[in-house]
Structure formats: structure tokens, C-alpha cells
PDB file of C-alpha atoms in Angstrom:
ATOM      1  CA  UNK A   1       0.000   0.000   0.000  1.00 37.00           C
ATOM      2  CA  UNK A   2       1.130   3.324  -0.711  1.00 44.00           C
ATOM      3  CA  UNK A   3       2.672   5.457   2.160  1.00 62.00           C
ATOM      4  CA  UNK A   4       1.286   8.425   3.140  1.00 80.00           C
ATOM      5  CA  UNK A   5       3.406  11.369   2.372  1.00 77.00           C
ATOM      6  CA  UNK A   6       2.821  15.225   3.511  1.00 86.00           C
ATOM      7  CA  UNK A   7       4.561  18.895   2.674  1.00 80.00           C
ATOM      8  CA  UNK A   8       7.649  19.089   4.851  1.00 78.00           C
ATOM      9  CA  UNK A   9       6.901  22.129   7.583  1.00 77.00           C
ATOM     10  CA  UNK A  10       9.320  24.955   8.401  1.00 74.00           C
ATOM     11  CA  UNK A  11      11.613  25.227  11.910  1.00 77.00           C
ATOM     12  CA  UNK A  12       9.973  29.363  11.640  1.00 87.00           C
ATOM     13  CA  UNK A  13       8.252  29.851  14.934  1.00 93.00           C
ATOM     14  CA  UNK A  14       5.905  32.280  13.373  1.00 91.00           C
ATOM     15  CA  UNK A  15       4.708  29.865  10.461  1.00 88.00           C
ATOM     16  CA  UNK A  16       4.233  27.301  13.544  1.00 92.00           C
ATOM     17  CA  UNK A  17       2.636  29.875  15.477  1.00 95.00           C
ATOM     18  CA  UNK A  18       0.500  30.539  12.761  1.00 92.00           C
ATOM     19  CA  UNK A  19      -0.305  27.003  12.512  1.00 92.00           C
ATOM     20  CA  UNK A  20      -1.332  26.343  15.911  1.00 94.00           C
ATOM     21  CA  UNK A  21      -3.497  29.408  15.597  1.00 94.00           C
ATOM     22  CA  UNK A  22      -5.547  27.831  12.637  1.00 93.00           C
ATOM     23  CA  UNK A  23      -5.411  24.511  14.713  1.00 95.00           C
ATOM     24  CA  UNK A  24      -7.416  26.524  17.613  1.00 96.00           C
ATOM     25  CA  UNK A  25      -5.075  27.380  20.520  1.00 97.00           C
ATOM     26  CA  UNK A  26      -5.053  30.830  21.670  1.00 96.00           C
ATOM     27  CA  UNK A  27      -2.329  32.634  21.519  1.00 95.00           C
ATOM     28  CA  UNK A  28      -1.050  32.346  25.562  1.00 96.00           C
ATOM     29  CA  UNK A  29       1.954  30.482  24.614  1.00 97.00           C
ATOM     30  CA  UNK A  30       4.299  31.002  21.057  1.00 97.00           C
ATOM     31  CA  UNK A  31       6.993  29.017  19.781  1.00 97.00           C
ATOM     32  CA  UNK A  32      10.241  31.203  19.894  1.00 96.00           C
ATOM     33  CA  UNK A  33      13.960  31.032  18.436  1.00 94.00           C
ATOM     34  CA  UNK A  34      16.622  29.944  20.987  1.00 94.00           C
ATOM     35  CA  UNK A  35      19.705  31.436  19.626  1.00 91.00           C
ATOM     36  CA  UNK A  36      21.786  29.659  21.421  1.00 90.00           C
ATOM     37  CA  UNK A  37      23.160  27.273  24.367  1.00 90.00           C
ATOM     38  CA  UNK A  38      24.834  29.875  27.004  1.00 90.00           C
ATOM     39  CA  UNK A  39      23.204  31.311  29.861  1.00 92.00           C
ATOM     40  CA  UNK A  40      22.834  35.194  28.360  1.00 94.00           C
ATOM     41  CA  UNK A  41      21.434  34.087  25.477  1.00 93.00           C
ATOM     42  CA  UNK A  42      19.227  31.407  26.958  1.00 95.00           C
ATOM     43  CA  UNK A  43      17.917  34.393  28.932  1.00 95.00           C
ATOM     44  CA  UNK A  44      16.633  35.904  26.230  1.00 95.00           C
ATOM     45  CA  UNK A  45      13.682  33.072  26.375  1.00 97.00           C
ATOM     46  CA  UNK A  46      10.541  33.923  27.929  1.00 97.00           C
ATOM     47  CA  UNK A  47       9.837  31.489  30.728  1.00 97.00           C
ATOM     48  CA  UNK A  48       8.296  29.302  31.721  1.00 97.00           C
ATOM     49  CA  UNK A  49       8.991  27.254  28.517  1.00 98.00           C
ATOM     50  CA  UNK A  50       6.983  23.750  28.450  1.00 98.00           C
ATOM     51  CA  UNK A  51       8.211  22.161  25.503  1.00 98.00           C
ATOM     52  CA  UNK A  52      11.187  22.298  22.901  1.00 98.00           C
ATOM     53  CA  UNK A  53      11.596  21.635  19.411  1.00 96.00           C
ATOM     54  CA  UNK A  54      14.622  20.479  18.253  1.00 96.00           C
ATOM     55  CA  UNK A  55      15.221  19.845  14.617  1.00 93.00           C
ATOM     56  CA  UNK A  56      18.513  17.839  13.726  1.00 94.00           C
ATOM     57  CA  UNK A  57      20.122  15.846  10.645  1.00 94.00           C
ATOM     58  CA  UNK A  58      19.243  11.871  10.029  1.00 94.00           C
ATOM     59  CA  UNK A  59      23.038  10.770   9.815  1.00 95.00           C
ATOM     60  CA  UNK A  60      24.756   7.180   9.851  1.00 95.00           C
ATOM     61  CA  UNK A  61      26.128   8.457  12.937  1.00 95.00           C
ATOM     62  CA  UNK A  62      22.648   9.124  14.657  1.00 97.00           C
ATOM     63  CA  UNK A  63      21.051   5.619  12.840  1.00 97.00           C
ATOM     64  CA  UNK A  64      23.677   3.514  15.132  1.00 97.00           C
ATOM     65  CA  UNK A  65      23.324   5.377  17.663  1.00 97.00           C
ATOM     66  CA  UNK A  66      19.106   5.021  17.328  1.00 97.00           C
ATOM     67  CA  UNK A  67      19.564   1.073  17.100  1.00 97.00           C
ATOM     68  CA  UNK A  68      22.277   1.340  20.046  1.00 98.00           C
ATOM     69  CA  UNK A  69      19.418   2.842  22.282  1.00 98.00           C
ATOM     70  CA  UNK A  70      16.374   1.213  21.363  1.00 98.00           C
ATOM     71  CA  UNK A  71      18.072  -2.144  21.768  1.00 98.00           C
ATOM     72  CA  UNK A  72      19.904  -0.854  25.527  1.00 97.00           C
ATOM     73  CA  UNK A  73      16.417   0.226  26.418  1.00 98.00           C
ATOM     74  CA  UNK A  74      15.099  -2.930  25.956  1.00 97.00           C
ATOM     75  CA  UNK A  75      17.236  -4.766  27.536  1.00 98.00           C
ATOM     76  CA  UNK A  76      17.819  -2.681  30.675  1.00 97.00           C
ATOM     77  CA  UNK A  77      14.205  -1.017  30.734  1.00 97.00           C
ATOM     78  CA  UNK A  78      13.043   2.763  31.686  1.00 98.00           C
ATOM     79  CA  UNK A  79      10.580   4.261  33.905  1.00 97.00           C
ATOM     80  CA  UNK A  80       7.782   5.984  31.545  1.00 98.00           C
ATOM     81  CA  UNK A  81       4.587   7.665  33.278  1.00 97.00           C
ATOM     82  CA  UNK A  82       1.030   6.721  31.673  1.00 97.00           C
ATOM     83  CA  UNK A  83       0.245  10.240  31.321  1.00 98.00           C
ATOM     84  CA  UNK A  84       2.883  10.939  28.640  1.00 98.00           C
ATOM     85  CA  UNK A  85       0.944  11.279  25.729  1.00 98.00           C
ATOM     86  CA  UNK A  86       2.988   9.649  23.067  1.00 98.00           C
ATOM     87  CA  UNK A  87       2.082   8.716  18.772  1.00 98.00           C
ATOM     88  CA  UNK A  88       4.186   6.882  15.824  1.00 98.00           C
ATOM     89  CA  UNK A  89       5.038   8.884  13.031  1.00 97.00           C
ATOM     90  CA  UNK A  90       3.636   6.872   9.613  1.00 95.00           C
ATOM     91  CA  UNK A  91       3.461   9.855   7.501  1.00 94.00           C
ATOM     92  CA  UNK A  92       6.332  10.959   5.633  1.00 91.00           C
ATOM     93  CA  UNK A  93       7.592  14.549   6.361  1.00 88.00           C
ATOM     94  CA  UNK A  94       4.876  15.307   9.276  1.00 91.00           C
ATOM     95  CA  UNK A  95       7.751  15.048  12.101  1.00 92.00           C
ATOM     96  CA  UNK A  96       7.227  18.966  12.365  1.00 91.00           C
ATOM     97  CA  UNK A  97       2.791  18.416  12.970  1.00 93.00           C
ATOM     98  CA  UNK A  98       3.709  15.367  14.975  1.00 96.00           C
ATOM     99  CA  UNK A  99       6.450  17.437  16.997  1.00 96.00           C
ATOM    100  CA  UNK A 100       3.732  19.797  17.701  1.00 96.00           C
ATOM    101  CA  UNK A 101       1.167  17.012  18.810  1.00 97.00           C
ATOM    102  CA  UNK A 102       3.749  15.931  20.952  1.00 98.00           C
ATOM    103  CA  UNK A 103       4.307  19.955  22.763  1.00 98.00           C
ATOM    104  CA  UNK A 104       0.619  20.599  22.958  1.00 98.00           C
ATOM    105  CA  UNK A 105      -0.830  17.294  24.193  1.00 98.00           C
ATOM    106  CA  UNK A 106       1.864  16.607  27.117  1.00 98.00           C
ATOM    107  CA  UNK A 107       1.140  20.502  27.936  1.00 98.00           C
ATOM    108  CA  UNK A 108      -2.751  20.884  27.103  1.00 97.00           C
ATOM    109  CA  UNK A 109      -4.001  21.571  30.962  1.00 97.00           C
ATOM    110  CA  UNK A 110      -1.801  24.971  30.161  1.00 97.00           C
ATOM    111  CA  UNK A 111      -3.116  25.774  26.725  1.00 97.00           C
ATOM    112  CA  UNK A 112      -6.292  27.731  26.157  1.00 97.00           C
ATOM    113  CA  UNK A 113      -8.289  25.947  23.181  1.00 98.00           C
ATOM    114  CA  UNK A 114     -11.334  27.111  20.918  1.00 96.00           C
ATOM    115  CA  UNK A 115     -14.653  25.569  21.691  1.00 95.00           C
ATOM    116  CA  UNK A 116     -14.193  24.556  17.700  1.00 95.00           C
ATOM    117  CA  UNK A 117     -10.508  23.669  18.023  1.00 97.00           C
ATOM    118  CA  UNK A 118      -9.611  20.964  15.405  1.00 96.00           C
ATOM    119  CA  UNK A 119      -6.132  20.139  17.948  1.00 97.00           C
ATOM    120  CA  UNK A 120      -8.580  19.832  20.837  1.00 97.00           C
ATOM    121  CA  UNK A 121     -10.874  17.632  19.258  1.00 97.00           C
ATOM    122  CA  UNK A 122      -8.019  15.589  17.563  1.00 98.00           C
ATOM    123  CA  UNK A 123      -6.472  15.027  21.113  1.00 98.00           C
ATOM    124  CA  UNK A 124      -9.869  14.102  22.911  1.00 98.00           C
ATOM    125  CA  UNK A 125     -10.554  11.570  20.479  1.00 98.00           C
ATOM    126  CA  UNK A 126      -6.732   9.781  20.779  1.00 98.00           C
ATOM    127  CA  UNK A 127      -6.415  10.002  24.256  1.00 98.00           C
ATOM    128  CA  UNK A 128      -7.384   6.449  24.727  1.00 98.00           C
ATOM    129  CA  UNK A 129      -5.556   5.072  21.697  1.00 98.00           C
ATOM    130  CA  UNK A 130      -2.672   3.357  21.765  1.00 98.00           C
ATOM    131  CA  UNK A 131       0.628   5.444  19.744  1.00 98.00           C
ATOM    132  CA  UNK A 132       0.090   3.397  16.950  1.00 98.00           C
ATOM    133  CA  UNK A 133      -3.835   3.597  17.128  1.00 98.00           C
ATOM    134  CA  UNK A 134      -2.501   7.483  17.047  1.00 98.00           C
ATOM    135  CA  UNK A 135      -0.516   7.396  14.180  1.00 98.00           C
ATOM    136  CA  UNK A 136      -3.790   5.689  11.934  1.00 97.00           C
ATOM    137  CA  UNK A 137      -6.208   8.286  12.905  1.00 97.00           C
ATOM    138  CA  UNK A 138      -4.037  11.233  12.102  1.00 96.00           C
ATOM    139  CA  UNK A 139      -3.537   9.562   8.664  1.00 95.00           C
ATOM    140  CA  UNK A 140      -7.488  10.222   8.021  1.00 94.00           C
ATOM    141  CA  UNK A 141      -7.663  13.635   9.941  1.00 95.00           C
ATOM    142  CA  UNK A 142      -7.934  15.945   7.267  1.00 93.00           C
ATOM    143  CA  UNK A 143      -8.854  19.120   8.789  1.00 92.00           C
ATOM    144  CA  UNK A 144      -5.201  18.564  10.518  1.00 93.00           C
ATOM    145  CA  UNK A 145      -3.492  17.919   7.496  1.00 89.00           C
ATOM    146  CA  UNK A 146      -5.267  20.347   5.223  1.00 88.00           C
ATOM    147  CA  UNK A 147      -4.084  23.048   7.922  1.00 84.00           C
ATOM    148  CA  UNK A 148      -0.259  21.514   7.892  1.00 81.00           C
ATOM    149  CA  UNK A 149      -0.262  21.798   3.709  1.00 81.00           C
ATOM    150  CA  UNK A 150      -1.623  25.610   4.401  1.00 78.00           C
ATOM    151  CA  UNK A 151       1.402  26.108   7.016  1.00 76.00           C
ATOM    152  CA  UNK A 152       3.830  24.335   4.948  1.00 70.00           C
ATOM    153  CA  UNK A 153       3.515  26.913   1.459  1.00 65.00           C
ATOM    154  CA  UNK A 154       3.293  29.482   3.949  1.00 67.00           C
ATOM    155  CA  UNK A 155       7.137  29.059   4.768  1.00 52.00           C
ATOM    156  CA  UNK A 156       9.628  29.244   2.431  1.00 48.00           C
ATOM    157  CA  UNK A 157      13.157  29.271   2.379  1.00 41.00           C
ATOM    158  CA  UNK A 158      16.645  30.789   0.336  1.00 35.00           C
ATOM    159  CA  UNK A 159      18.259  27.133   0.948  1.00 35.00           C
ATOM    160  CA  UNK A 160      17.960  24.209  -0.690  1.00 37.00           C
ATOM    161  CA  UNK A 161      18.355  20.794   1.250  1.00 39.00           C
ATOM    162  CA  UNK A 162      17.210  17.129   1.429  1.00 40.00           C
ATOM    163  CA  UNK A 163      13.985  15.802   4.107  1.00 41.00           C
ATOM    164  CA  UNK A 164      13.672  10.996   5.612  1.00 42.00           C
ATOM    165  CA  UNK A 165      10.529   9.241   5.526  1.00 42.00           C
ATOM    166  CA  UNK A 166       8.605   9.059   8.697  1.00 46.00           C
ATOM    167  CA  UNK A 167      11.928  11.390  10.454  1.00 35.00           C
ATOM    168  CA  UNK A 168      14.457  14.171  10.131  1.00 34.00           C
ATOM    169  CA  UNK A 169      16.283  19.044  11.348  1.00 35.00           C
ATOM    170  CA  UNK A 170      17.769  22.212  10.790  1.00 34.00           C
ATOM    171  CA  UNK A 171      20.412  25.215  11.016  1.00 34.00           C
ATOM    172  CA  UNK A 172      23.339  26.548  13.354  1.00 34.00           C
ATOM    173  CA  UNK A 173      26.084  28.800  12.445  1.00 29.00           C
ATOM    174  CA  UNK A 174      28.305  27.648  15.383  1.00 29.00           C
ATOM    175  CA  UNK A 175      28.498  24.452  16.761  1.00 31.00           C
ATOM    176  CA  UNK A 176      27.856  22.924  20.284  1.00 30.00           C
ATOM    177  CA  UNK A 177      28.104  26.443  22.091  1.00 33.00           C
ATOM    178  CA  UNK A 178      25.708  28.607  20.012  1.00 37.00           C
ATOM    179  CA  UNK A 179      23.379  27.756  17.132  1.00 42.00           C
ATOM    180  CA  UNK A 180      21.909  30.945  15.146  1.00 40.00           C
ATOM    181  CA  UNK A 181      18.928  30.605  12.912  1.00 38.00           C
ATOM    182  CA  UNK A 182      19.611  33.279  11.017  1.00 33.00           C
ATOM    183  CA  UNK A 183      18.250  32.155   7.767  1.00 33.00           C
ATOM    184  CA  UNK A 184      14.572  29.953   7.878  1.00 37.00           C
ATOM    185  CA  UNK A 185      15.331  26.447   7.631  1.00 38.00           C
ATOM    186  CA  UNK A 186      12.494  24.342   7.059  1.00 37.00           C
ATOM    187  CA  UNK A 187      12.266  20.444   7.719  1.00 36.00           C
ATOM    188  CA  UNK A 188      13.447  19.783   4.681  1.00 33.00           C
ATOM    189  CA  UNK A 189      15.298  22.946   3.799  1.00 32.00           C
ATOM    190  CA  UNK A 190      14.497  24.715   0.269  1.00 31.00           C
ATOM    191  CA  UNK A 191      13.748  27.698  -1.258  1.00 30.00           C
ATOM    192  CA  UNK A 192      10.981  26.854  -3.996  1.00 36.00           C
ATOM    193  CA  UNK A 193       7.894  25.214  -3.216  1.00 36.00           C
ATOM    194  CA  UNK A 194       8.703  21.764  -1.902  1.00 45.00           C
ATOM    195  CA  UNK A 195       7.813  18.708  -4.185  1.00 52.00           C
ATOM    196  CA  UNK A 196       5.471  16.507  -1.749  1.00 50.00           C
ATOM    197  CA  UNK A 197       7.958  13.396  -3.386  1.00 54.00           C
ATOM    198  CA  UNK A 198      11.103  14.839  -2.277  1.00 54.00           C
ATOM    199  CA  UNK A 199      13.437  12.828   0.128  1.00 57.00           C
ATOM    200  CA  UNK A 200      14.330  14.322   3.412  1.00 59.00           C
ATOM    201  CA  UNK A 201      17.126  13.930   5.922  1.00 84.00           C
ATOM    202  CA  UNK A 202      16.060  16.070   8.799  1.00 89.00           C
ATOM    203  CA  UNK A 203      13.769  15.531  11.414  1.00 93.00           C
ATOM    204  CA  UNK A 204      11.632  17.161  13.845  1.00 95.00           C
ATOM    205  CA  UNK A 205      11.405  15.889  17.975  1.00 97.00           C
ATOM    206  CA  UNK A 206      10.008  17.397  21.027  1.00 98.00           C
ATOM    207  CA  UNK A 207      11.265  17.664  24.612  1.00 98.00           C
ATOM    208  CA  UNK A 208       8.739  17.624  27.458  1.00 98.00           C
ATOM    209  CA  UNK A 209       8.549  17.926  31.066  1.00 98.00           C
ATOM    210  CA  UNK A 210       5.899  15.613  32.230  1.00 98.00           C
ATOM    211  CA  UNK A 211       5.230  14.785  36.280  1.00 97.00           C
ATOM    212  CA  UNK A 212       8.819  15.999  36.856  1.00 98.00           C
ATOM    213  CA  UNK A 213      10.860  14.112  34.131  1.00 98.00           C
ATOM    214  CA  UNK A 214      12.190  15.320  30.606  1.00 98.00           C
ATOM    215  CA  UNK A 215      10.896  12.860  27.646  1.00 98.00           C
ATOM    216  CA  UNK A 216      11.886  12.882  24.202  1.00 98.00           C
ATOM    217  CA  UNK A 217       9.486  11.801  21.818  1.00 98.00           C
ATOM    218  CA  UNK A 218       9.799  10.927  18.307  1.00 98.00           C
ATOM    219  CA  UNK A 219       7.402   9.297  16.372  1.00 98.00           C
ATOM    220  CA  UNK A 220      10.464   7.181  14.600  1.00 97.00           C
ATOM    221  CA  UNK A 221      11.191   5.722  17.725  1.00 98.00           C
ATOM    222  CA  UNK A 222       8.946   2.994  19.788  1.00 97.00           C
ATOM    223  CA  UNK A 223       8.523   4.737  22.575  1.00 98.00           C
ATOM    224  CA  UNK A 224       9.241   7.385  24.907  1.00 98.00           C
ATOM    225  CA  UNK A 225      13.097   8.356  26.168  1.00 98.00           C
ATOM    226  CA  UNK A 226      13.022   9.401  29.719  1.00 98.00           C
ATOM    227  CA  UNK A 227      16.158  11.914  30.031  1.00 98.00           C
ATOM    228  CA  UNK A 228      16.146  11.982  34.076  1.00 98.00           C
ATOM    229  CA  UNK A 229      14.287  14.544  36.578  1.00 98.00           C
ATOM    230  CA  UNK A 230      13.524  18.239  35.578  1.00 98.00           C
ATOM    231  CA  UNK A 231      11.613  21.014  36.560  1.00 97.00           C
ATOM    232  CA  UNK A 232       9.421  24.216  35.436  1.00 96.00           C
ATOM    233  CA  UNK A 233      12.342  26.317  36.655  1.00 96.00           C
ATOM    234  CA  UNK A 234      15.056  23.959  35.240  1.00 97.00           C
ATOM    235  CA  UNK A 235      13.447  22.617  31.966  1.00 98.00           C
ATOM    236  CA  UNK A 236      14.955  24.630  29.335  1.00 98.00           C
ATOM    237  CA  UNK A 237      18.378  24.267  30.807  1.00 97.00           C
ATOM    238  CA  UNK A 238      17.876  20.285  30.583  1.00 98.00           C
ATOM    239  CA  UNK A 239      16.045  20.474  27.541  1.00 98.00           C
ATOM    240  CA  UNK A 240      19.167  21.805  25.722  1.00 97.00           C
ATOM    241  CA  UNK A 241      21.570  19.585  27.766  1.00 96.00           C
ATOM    242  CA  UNK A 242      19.567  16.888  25.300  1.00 97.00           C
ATOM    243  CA  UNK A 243      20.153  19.090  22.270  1.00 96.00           C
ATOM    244  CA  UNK A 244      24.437  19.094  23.223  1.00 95.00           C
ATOM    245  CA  UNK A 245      24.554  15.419  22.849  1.00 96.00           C
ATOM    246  CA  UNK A 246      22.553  15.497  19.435  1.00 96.00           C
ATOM    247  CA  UNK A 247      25.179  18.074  18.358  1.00 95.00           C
ATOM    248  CA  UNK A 248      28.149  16.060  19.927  1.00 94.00           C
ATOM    249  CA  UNK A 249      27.489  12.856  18.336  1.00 94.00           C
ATOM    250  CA  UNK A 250      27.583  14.839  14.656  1.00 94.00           C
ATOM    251  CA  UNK A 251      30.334  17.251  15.409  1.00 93.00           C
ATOM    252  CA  UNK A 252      30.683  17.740  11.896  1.00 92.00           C
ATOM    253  CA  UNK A 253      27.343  18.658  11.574  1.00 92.00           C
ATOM    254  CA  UNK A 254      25.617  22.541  11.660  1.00 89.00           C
ATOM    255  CA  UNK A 255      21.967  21.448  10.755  1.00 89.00           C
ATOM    256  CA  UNK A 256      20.487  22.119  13.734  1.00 92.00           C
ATOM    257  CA  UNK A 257      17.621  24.429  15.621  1.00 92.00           C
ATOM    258  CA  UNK A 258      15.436  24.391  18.779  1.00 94.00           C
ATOM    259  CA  UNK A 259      12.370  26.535  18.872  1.00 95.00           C
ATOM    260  CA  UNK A 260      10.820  26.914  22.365  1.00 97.00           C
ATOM    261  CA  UNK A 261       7.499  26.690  23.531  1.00 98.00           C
ATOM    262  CA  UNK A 262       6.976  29.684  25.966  1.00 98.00           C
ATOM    263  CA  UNK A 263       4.485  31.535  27.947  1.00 96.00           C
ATOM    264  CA  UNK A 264       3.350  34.485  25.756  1.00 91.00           C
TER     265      UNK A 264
END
């Protein structure tokens, strides 16, 4: 059967803002640039912050180190709380919608929601599903993919890149210390309208504080990676401890960007 396939979406907080806008979620918290990893300019970000987006390149390097995990995971087991609220990615190039799922859901006793909300509704009706159950209905939910198409020919880009199947990130100028998104790189960077057939090797994840502990979730991966204990004050600080070691197993690598999910 053929595999569902949608636009890549841009790492450009106000093209996601935008998004989550049509997707019914008032406007209490925006998605923000975080220019960087030290403490004056992580002080530029409006706290509290409740989720990160980090968007990173789909290397060999990061492959191993995927299997490496998954199968140490396994074998030695992690703690997971039933309240994280986690979904598979089956659709090519929606790790940016997914990513967003991910924020909003694990966060949605903060957020303010229309009565109408498409999100809302989406999220009531998967609650009890399992991630795979998840991943199904969003394939048929077309008033959420319509609105991701909409967001993702809203932002456009003056570089041209590659975007994986279901997984792939975006764009630093300086590595491991300080990443600047100065120029919009989408999930899938490229400066003309993207071709929906188009191959992709960056990806999309979110970082989340739930009851206390950071998770990463990424619809590639089977389940939920609990990073240790965090907290409202400390999350950001944690959250880009995660982003270092993304950046430190590709040293070679700039394609990266974190957007932050703060209180507006």
C-alpha cells in the first residue's frame, strides 16, 4: 500500500505559530527562536517554557546510535509515566505536525483551546488510543493535514536541502556552544515550493517535562526516552543539555535548531 506522504513544515516559529493558531489554541503560549546554548542568550527566552523543538540531521552516525538505544532500552528497561501522551510517526515529512502534537498534548491543561478547536478535538478523540492507534487516525484527519499543507507553502526558504521518511532538522552557524537561525530552515530545507515526493534527511522531535521528568518523543522511535528529573524552573536548561549530545554525536554537523514553547 502506498505510504502516506505530507509537505515538509518549516523550523519558523511564526509559520508554527500561525499554525497552531488555525489549529485553535489561543495565543497564551508562542513558539520562539533559541539562539543559542549559554546562559545570556538562553535568557533571552521567555519562561516558563513547556516544551522544545529540536530539529537535527538523520546521519549514519545518529542511525547507530538510534539502534544502540532502542536495543539498551530494551534490555535494561526505563521508567515511563502513563500520562505521557505519546504517537508513531507513519506519515512521511509530518515530524514537524507530529512534533507539535507531541508539545501541545503533554502541555494541554496549560493551553487555552477554541470551543471549535480541530487540535482539541483531535487530542480528545486519541487520548485512549494506543501510539500506533494514534498514528492511523491522524492519517485520516484531514482538517489537521489540510491546515499543515496551508502552514507548509506558507514558509519558504533561500536554501535548498534534502527531508527521511517518517523522520528528520535544521540550522546553526556555530556548533555545540551557540546555534543561530539566522536564515529559515524548514524540515526539509528549500527555497521553492517543496515537491510533496522529495526525500528528506532532517527531522523534527520534542522535549517535554511531564510529572517531573524530561521525555523525548519521536514518532520514529517505539517509545518514549526518559532523560532523568527536571523542573518548570530547570526545563529549558535540561532540555538543551539533550540538544548538546545530538550536536556532539555529529560534530561535523551545523543542521540544527530548537524553537521553544513559551508563555506568551
Amino acid at each position: 500500500m502506498e505510504s502516506h506522504r505530507w509537505l515538509p513544515l518549516e523550523a519558523n516559529p511564526d509559520v508554527i505559530n500561525q499554525f497552531l493558531k488555525q489549529l485553535g489554541i489561543h495565543p497564551d503560549w508562542q513558539f520562539v527562536d533559541v539562539y543559542g546554548m549559554d546562559p545570556e542568550l538562553l535568557s533571552m527566552v521567555p519562561r516558563p517554557v513547556c516544551a522544545v523543538l529540536l530539529l537535527f540531521p538523520v546521519t549514519e552516525k545518529y542511525e547507530t546510535f538510534r539502534t544502540e538505544e532502542e536495543e539498551r532500552i530494551k534490555a535494561q528497561g526505563q521508567n515511563v509515566r502513563s500520562s505521557v501522551y505519546f504517537m508513531k510517526q507513519t506519515i512521511n515529512n509530518a515530524c514537524g505536525t507530529i512534533g507539535l502534537i507531541h508539545a501541545i498534548a503533554n502541555n494541554r491543561d496549560k493551553m487555552n483551546f477554541e470551543s471549535d478547536s480541530t487540535l482539541k478535538k483531535f487530542l480528545e478523540d486519541s487520548l485512549p488510543m494506543s501510539p500506533e492507534e494514534r498514528a492511523k487516525y491522524l492519517e485520516t484527519y484531514e482538517a489537521i493535514r489540510v491546515t499543515h499543507e496551508s502552514s507548509a507553502h506558507e514558509g519558504q526558504t533561500e536554501v535548498k536541502h534534502n527531508h527521511v521518511g517518517p523522520a528528520q532538522a535544521t540550522n546553526p552557524s556555530i556548533r555545540l556552544h551557540c546555534w543561530q537561525p539566522l536564515i529559515r530552515l524548514p524540515v526539509g530545507l528549500r527555497s521553492v515550493a517543496p515537491s510533496i515526493d522529495e526525500k528528506v534527511d532532517l527531522h523534527f522531535i520534542a522535549l517535554v517535562n511531564v510529572g517531573g521528568h524530561l521525555y523525548e518523543l519521536d514518532g520514529r522511535k517505539p517509545f518514549p526516552i526518559n532523560h532523568g528529573q527536571t523542573s518548570d524552573d530547570t526545563f529549558l536548561e535540561a532540555a538543551v543539555e539533550v540538544c548538546k549530545k545530538f550536536m556532539e554525536r555529529d560534530p561535523e554537523e551545523l543542521r540544527f535548531n530548537a524553537i521553544a514553547l513559551s508563555a506568551a
